[in-house]
CSV table of C-alpha atoms in Angstrom, one decimal:
chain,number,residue,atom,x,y,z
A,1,UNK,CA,62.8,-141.8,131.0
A,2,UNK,CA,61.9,-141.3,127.2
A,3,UNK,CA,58.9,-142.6,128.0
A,4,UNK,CA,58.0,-140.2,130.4
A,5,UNK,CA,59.2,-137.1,128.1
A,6,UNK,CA,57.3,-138.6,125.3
A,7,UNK,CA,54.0,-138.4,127.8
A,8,UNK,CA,54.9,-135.0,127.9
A,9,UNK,CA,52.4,-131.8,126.4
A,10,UNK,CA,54.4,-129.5,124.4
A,11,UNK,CA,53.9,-126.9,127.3
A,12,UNK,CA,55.2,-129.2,130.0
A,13,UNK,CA,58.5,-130.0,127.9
A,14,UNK,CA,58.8,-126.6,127.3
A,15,UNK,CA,59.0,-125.5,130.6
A,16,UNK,CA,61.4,-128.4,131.3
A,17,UNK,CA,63.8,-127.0,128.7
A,18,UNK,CA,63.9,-124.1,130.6
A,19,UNK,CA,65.5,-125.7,133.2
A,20,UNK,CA,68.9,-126.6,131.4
A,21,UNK,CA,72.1,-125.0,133.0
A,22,UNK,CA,72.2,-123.1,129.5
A,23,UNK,CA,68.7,-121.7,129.1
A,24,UNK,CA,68.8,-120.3,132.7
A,25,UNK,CA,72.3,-118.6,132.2
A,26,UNK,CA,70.8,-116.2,130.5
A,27,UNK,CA,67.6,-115.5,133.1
A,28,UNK,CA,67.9,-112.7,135.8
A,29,UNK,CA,66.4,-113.3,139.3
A,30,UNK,CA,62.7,-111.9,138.4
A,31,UNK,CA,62.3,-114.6,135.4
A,32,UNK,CA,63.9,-117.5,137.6
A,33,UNK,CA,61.0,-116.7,140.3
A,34,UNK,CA,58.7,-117.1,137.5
A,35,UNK,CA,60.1,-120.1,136.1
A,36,UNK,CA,60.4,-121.3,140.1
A,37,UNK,CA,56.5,-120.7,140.1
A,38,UNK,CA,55.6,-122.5,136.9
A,39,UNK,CA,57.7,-125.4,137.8
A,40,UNK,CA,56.1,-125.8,141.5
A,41,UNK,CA,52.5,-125.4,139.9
A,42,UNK,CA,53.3,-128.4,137.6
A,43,UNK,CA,54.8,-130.2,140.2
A,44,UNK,CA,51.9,-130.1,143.3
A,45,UNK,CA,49.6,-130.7,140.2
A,46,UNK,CA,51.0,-133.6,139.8
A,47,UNK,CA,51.9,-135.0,143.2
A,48,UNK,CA,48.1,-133.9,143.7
A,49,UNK,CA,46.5,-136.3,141.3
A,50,UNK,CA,48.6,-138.7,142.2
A,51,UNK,CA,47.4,-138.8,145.5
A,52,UNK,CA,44.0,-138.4,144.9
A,53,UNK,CA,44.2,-141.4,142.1
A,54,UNK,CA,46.2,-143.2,144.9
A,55,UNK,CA,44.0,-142.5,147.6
A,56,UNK,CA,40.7,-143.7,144.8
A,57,UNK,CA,42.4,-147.0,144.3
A,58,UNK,CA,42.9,-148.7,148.1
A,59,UNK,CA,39.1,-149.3,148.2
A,60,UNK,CA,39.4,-151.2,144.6
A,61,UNK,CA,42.2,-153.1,144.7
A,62,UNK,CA,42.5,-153.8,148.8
A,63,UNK,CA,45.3,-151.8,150.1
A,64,UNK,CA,47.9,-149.1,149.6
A,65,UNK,CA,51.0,-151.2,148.4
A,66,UNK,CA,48.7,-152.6,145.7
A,67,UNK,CA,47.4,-149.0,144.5
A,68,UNK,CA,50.7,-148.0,144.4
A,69,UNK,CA,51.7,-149.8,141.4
A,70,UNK,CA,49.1,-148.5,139.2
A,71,UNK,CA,50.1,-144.7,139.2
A,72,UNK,CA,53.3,-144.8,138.2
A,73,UNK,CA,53.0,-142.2,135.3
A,74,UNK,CA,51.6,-139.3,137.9
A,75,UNK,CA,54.1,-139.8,140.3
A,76,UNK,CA,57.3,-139.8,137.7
A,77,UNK,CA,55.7,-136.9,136.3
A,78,UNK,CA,56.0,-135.1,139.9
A,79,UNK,CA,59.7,-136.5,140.3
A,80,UNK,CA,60.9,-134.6,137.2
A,81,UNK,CA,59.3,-131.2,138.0
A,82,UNK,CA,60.8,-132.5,141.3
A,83,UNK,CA,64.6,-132.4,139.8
A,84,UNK,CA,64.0,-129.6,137.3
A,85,UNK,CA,62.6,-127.1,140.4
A,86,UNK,CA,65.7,-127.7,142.3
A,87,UNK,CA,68.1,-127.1,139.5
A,88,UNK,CA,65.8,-123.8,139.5
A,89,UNK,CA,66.1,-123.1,143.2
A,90,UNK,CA,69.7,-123.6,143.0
A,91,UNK,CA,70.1,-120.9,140.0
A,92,UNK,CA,68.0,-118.6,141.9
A,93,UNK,CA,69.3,-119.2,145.1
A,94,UNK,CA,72.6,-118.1,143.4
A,95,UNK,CA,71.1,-114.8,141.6
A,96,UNK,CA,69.5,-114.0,145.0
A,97,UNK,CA,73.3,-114.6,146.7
A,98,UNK,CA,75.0,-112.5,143.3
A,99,UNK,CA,72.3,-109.4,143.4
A,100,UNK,CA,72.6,-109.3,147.5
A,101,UNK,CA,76.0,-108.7,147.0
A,102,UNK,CA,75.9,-106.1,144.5
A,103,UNK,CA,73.3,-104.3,146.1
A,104,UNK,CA,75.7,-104.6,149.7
A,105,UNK,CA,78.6,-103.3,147.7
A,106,UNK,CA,76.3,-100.2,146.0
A,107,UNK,CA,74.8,-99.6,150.2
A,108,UNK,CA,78.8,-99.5,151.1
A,109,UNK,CA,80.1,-97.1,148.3
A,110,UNK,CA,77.3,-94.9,149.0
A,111,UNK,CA,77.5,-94.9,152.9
A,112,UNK,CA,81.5,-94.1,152.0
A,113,UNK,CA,80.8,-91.3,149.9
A,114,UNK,CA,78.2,-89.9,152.4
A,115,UNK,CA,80.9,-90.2,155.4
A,116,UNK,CA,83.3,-88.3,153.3
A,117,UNK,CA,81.0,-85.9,152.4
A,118,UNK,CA,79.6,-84.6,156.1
A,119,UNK,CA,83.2,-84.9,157.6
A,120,UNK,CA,85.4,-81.9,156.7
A,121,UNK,CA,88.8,-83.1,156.3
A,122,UNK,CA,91.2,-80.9,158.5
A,123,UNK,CA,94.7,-80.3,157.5
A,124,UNK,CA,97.1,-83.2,157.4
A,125,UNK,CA,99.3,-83.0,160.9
A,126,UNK,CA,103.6,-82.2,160.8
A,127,UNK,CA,106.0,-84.3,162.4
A,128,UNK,CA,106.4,-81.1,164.9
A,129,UNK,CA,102.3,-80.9,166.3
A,130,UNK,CA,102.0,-84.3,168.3
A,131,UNK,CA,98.7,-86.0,168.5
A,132,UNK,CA,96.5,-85.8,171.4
A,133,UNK,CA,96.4,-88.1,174.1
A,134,UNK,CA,94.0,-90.7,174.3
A,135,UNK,CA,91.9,-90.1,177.4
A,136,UNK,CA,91.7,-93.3,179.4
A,137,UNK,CA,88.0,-93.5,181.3
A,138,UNK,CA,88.2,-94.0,184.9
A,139,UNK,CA,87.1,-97.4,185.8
A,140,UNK,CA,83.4,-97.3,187.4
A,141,UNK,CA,83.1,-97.7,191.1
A,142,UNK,CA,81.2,-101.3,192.1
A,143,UNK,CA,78.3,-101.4,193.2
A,144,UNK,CA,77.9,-101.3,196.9
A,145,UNK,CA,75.2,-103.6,198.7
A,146,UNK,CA,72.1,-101.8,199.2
A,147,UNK,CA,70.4,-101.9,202.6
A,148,UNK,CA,67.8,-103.9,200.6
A,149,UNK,CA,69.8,-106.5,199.5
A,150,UNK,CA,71.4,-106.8,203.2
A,151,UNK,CA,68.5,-107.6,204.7
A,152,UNK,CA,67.3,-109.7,202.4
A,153,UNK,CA,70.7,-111.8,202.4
A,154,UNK,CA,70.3,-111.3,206.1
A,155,UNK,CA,67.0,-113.3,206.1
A,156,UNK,CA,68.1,-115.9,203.9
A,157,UNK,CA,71.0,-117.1,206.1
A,158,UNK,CA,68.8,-116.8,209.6
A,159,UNK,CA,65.9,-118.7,207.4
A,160,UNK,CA,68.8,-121.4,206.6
A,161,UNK,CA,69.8,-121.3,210.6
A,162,UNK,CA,66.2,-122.2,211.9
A,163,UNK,CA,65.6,-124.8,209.2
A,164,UNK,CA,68.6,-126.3,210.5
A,165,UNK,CA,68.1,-126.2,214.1
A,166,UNK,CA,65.0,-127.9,213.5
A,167,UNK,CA,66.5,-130.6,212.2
A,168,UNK,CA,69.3,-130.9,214.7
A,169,UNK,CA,66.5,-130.8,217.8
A,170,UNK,CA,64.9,-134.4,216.2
């Protein structure tokens, strides 16, 4: 793993630094979606080249098991901006979770204060006024079979009766 940071441009390890629990703390969701870009660019870069380096090496050394070998340093490159873009998603999936539920809370206290405002209160009610009754709605009526529907019910059971005399009369 040294190794592989050692390989490392200054740029690339900078951006890997970004991705400690301590440097994000500090980040709001905007400059996580940017560091979530950065780190996705590195990473298909590398998963890119080594494919392409994979994919140039069957014809040389005979198959795909054998070019697989020599491409080790692309493809652990790719496996650590891998790891360091899911500690990202999970920070921003967590700012995205934290700002949806301030913004919910600020649409709540808002649509509160707007209620209160159109509705007039009315004058609180003594022990002596009682409150109205409920009004209980009348249940609705069911539906009566339609003269359409009685023929066509009609039809189905005589269709059943000949299909069935048929087959008795074999």
């Amino acid at each position: 793993m040294d190794a592989l940071v050692n390989s490392l441009t200054e740029a690339e390890l900078g951006v890997i630094r970004e991705t400690d629990r301590e440097a994000m703390a500090g980040l709001d969701e905007d400059a996580l979606l940017d560091l979530h870009q950065r780190i996705r660019r590195e990473r298909n870069k590398y998963q890119g080249q080594y494919r392409r380096q994979a994919r140039a090496r069957v014809a040389e050394v005979g198959g795909r098991g054998a070019a697989h070998g020599r491409n080790q340093r692309a493809r652990d490159k790719a496996e650590l901006f891998e790891g360091a873009l899911a500690r990202v998603s999970t920070a921003l999936a967590k700012a995205a979770r934290a700002s949806a539920a301030e913004l919910r809370a600020e649409r709540l206290v808002a649509a509160r204060e707007a209620r209160a405002a159109a509705a007039p209160r009315s004058a609180p009610r003594s022990a002596a006024q009682p409150r109205p009754a409920a009004v209980k709605p009348s249940p609705k009526p069911r539906p009566t079979k339609t003269t359409g529907r009685q023929l066509h019910d009609a039809s189905v059971a005589s269709a059943g009766r000949r299909r069935q005399a048929r087959r008795d009369s074999r």
